[in-house]
């Protein structure tokens, strides 16, 4: 089988914390003939995977090297601090960087927050991953600042988190190789951006049944609105002054004609002498 005869497919990479379920569901509804494969990847390996052709597109965390990769920023996450449930910080609704001055702040090697200077006290060693740092927080070694989605991803019953103000935030983007912007990539971009089926780029859509004029006629029969069916026995007969169809004789009509004849005098009849 040649490449031109191969069944088309789409490979979508995503970093931890990103949940692509909604977009995958829409893809399967719109393009059921093109299977989509999810590829989980670490933040540090995501860009090389895209460059090497291991995925057609991917959800990554900014910044992105725009030299050979395109990117569409999608949303910004709230930064939180992960702490033990019995920690003193758990008693407040949110904390600032100054509140962490006396805390050991763990800084994993896969951290994606763009810190200019870390608050708190540095740990003796940097954990290799965020998952390792979570274990250290549970052991009471220190606290951890991460995007909120990662705090949810690594949820534990003995840990909680609070919003951290005055801290850098992580932004999630859709990225793909600039020289590999295929029709399928355009399709996925349309889905992520919320385009409707008829406005999606890259694939022709099935036209609606019937012409536009036919559909318009179905919605609006005429300018005066829908016609009413005439009542039985009255079709084609002009209406009288009362609004009732003419031609129906009243109970006291004479000679089959309704009403009082023209020129007739009204009143009681006189008796002859």
Coordinates of C-alpha atoms in Angstrom, one line a residue:
X1 CA 0.0 0.0 0.0
X2 CA 1.4 3.4 -1.0
X3 CA 1.3 6.5 1.1
X4 CA -1.4 8.0 -1.0
X5 CA -3.6 4.9 -0.4
X6 CA -2.9 4.8 3.4
X7 CA -5.8 5.6 5.7
X8 CA -5.5 9.2 7.0
X9 CA -4.9 9.7 10.7
X10 CA -4.2 12.5 13.2
X11 CA -1.8 12.3 16.1
X12 CA -2.3 14.8 18.9
X13 CA 0.3 15.3 21.6
X14 CA -0.5 16.9 25.0
X15 CA 1.5 17.8 28.1
X16 CA 0.4 16.9 31.7
X17 CA -2.5 19.0 33.0
X18 CA -4.1 19.5 29.6
X19 CA -7.4 17.6 29.1
X20 CA -8.1 17.3 25.4
X21 CA -11.3 15.3 25.8
X22 CA -13.8 17.9 24.5
X23 CA -11.8 18.6 21.3
X24 CA -11.3 14.9 20.7
X25 CA -15.1 14.3 21.0
X26 CA -15.8 17.0 18.4
X27 CA -13.2 15.6 16.1
X28 CA -14.8 12.1 16.2
X29 CA -18.2 13.6 15.5
X30 CA -17.0 15.7 12.5
X31 CA -14.4 13.4 11.1
X32 CA -15.4 9.8 12.0
X33 CA -13.3 8.5 9.1
X34 CA -10.0 9.9 10.4
X35 CA -8.9 8.3 13.7
X36 CA -7.3 10.5 16.2
X37 CA -4.4 9.1 18.4
X38 CA -3.4 10.9 21.7
X39 CA 0.3 11.0 22.6
X40 CA 1.1 11.9 26.2
X41 CA 4.5 13.8 26.4
X42 CA 6.4 15.7 29.0
X43 CA 6.7 19.5 28.6
X44 CA 10.4 19.2 27.8
X45 CA 10.0 16.6 25.1
X46 CA 6.9 18.1 23.4
X47 CA 8.6 20.4 20.9
X48 CA 11.1 17.8 19.7
X49 CA 8.3 15.4 19.2
X50 CA 6.5 17.9 16.9
X51 CA 9.7 18.7 15.0
X52 CA 10.5 15.0 14.5
X53 CA 7.0 14.3 13.1
X54 CA 5.9 12.2 16.1
X55 CA 2.7 14.2 16.3
X56 CA 0.8 16.4 13.9
X57 CA -0.1 19.0 16.6
X58 CA 0.1 19.3 20.3
X59 CA -1.1 21.1 23.4
X60 CA 2.0 22.6 24.9
X61 CA 3.0 25.3 27.5
X62 CA 4.4 28.6 26.3
X63 CA 6.9 29.9 25.4
X64 CA 7.2 28.3 21.9
X65 CA 10.2 28.7 19.6
X66 CA 8.5 30.4 16.6
X67 CA 11.4 29.8 14.3
X68 CA 9.9 26.6 13.0
X69 CA 6.8 26.1 15.1
X70 CA 3.4 27.8 14.9
X71 CA 1.3 28.4 18.1
X72 CA -2.1 29.6 19.0
X73 CA -2.3 30.7 22.7
X74 CA -5.5 29.2 24.2
X75 CA -5.8 30.0 27.9
X76 CA -3.9 31.1 31.0
X77 CA -3.9 29.0 34.2
X78 CA -4.1 30.1 37.8
X79 CA -1.0 29.4 39.8
X80 CA -1.5 27.6 43.1
X81 CA 0.7 26.4 46.0
X82 CA 0.3 22.8 47.0
X83 CA 0.5 22.2 50.8
X84 CA -0.4 19.5 53.4
X85 CA -4.0 19.8 54.6
X86 CA -2.8 20.6 58.2
X87 CA -0.5 23.4 57.0
X88 CA -1.1 26.9 58.4
X89 CA -1.6 28.2 54.9
X90 CA -4.6 25.9 54.5
X91 CA -6.5 28.3 56.8
X92 CA -6.6 31.2 54.3
X93 CA -8.2 31.6 50.9
X94 CA -5.1 32.7 49.0
X95 CA -1.5 33.5 49.6
X96 CA 1.1 35.9 48.2
X97 CA 4.8 35.2 47.4
X98 CA 5.7 37.1 50.5
X99 CA 3.7 34.6 52.6
X100 CA 6.1 31.9 51.4
X101 CA 9.2 33.7 52.7
X102 CA 9.9 31.1 55.4
X103 CA 8.8 28.1 53.4
X104 CA 11.0 25.7 51.4
X105 CA 9.7 26.0 47.9
X106 CA 10.4 22.9 45.8
X107 CA 11.5 23.6 42.2
X108 CA 11.2 20.5 40.0
X109 CA 13.3 20.2 36.8
X110 CA 10.2 20.0 34.7
X111 CA 8.7 23.2 36.1
X112 CA 7.1 25.4 33.4
X113 CA 6.4 28.6 35.4
X114 CA 8.6 31.5 34.1
X115 CA 10.1 32.6 37.5
X116 CA 12.3 35.6 37.6
X117 CA 13.2 34.9 41.2
X118 CA 11.9 32.1 43.4
X119 CA 10.1 33.0 46.6
X120 CA 10.7 31.2 49.8
X121 CA 13.8 29.2 50.8
X122 CA 15.5 26.9 48.2
X123 CA 15.6 23.1 48.8
X124 CA 18.9 21.2 48.9
X125 CA 18.1 19.5 45.6
X126 CA 15.6 20.0 42.8
X127 CA 13.2 17.1 42.3
X128 CA 13.3 15.5 38.9
X129 CA 9.6 15.8 38.2
X130 CA 6.5 17.5 39.5
X131 CA 5.2 14.0 40.6
X132 CA 8.4 13.6 42.8
X133 CA 7.9 17.1 44.2
X134 CA 4.3 16.2 45.2
X135 CA 5.7 13.2 47.2
X136 CA 8.0 15.6 49.0
X137 CA 5.2 17.9 49.9
X138 CA 3.2 15.0 51.3
X139 CA 6.3 14.1 53.4
X140 CA 6.4 17.6 54.9
X141 CA 9.7 18.6 53.1
X142 CA 8.4 21.8 51.5
X143 CA 5.6 23.4 49.4
X144 CA 5.2 23.5 45.6
X145 CA 3.9 26.1 43.2
X146 CA 2.3 24.7 40.0
X147 CA -0.5 25.5 37.5
X148 CA -3.8 24.6 39.0
X149 CA -4.4 21.7 36.5
X150 CA -1.3 20.0 37.7
X151 CA -2.4 20.3 41.3
X152 CA -5.6 18.6 40.3
X153 CA -3.8 16.0 38.3
X154 CA -1.6 15.0 41.3
X155 CA -4.5 15.2 43.8
X156 CA -4.0 13.4 47.1
X157 CA -6.3 13.2 50.1
X158 CA -3.7 14.5 52.4
X159 CA -2.9 17.6 50.3
X160 CA -4.7 20.7 49.2
X161 CA -3.8 23.9 47.4
X162 CA -4.5 27.6 47.5
X163 CA -4.3 30.3 44.8
X164 CA -0.9 32.1 44.7
X165 CA -1.0 35.7 43.8
X166 CA 1.9 37.8 42.5
X167 CA 3.3 34.7 40.8
X168 CA 4.0 33.9 37.1
X169 CA 1.3 32.0 35.3
X170 CA 1.4 29.2 32.8
X171 CA -0.2 29.6 29.3
X172 CA -1.4 26.6 27.2
X173 CA -1.2 26.8 23.4
X174 CA -1.8 24.6 20.4
X175 CA 1.4 24.2 18.4
X176 CA 2.4 22.4 15.2
X177 CA 5.3 22.5 12.7
X178 CA 5.0 25.6 10.5
X179 CA 5.9 23.7 7.3
X180 CA 3.4 20.9 8.0
X181 CA 0.1 22.9 8.2
X182 CA -2.0 20.2 6.5
X183 CA -5.7 20.1 5.9
X184 CA -6.1 18.0 9.0
X185 CA -4.2 20.5 11.1
X186 CA -6.5 23.2 9.8
X187 CA -9.5 21.1 10.8
X188 CA -8.2 20.7 14.3
X189 CA -7.4 24.4 14.6
X190 CA -11.0 25.1 13.6
X191 CA -12.3 22.8 16.3
X192 CA -10.1 24.4 19.0
X193 CA -11.1 27.9 17.9
X194 CA -14.8 27.0 18.1
X195 CA -15.6 27.2 14.4
X196 CA -18.9 25.6 13.3
X197 CA -19.0 22.7 10.8
X198 CA -19.8 25.0 7.9
X199 CA -17.0 27.4 8.7
X200 CA -14.2 24.9 9.3
X201 CA -11.3 25.1 7.0
X202 CA -9.5 22.4 5.1
X203 CA -12.4 20.0 4.3
X204 CA -15.4 20.4 2.1
X205 CA -18.7 20.2 3.9
X206 CA -21.8 18.4 2.7
X207 CA -24.3 21.0 1.4
X208 CA -27.8 21.2 2.8
X209 CA -30.5 19.4 1.0
X210 CA -32.3 21.8 -1.5
X211 CA -31.5 25.2 -2.7
X212 CA -31.5 28.3 -0.5
X213 CA -34.6 29.6 -2.4
X214 CA -36.4 26.4 -1.7
X215 CA -35.6 26.5 2.0
X216 CA -36.7 30.2 2.1
X217 CA -40.0 29.2 0.5
X218 CA -40.6 26.6 3.1
X219 CA -40.1 29.1 5.9
X220 CA -42.2 31.9 4.4
X221 CA -45.1 30.9 2.1
X222 CA -45.9 34.5 1.2
X223 CA -45.5 38.0 2.6
X224 CA -49.0 38.0 4.0
X225 CA -48.3 34.9 6.2
X226 CA -49.8 31.4 5.9
X227 CA -53.2 31.1 4.1
X228 CA -56.1 29.8 6.1
X229 CA -58.4 27.1 4.7
X230 CA -61.8 28.5 3.9
X231 CA -64.8 27.2 5.8
X232 CA -66.9 24.5 4.2
X233 CA -69.5 25.8 1.8
X234 CA -68.2 29.4 1.7
X235 CA -65.4 29.2 -0.8
X236 CA -65.6 31.7 -3.6
X237 CA -68.6 33.6 -2.1
X238 CA -68.3 37.3 -1.2
X239 CA -68.9 38.4 2.3
X240 CA -71.8 40.6 3.3
X241 CA -71.6 43.7 5.5
X242 CA -71.8 41.6 8.6
X243 CA -68.8 39.7 7.6
X244 CA -70.7 36.4 7.0
X245 CA -70.7 34.9 3.5
X246 CA -73.6 36.1 1.4
X247 CA -76.0 33.6 -0.2
X248 CA -77.2 32.0 3.1
X249 CA -80.9 32.7 3.7
X250 CA -82.0 33.8 7.2
X251 CA -84.8 32.0 9.0
X252 CA -87.5 34.6 8.0
X253 CA -86.2 35.3 4.5
X254 CA -88.7 35.4 1.6
X255 CA -88.2 34.0 -1.8
X256 CA -84.8 32.6 -0.8
X257 CA -83.4 36.1 -0.3
X258 CA -82.1 37.2 3.1
X259 CA -82.9 40.5 4.7
X260 CA -85.7 43.1 4.0
X261 CA -86.5 43.7 0.3
X262 CA -85.6 47.1 -1.1
X263 CA -88.5 49.6 -0.8
X264 CA -90.5 47.6 1.6
X265 CA -92.0 49.3 4.6
X266 CA -91.3 48.1 8.1
X267 CA -93.8 47.9 10.9
X268 CA -96.9 45.9 11.9
X269 CA -99.4 45.1 9.0
X270 CA -102.7 47.0 9.1
X271 CA -106.0 45.2 9.3
X272 CA -108.5 45.8 6.5
X273 CA -111.8 47.4 7.5

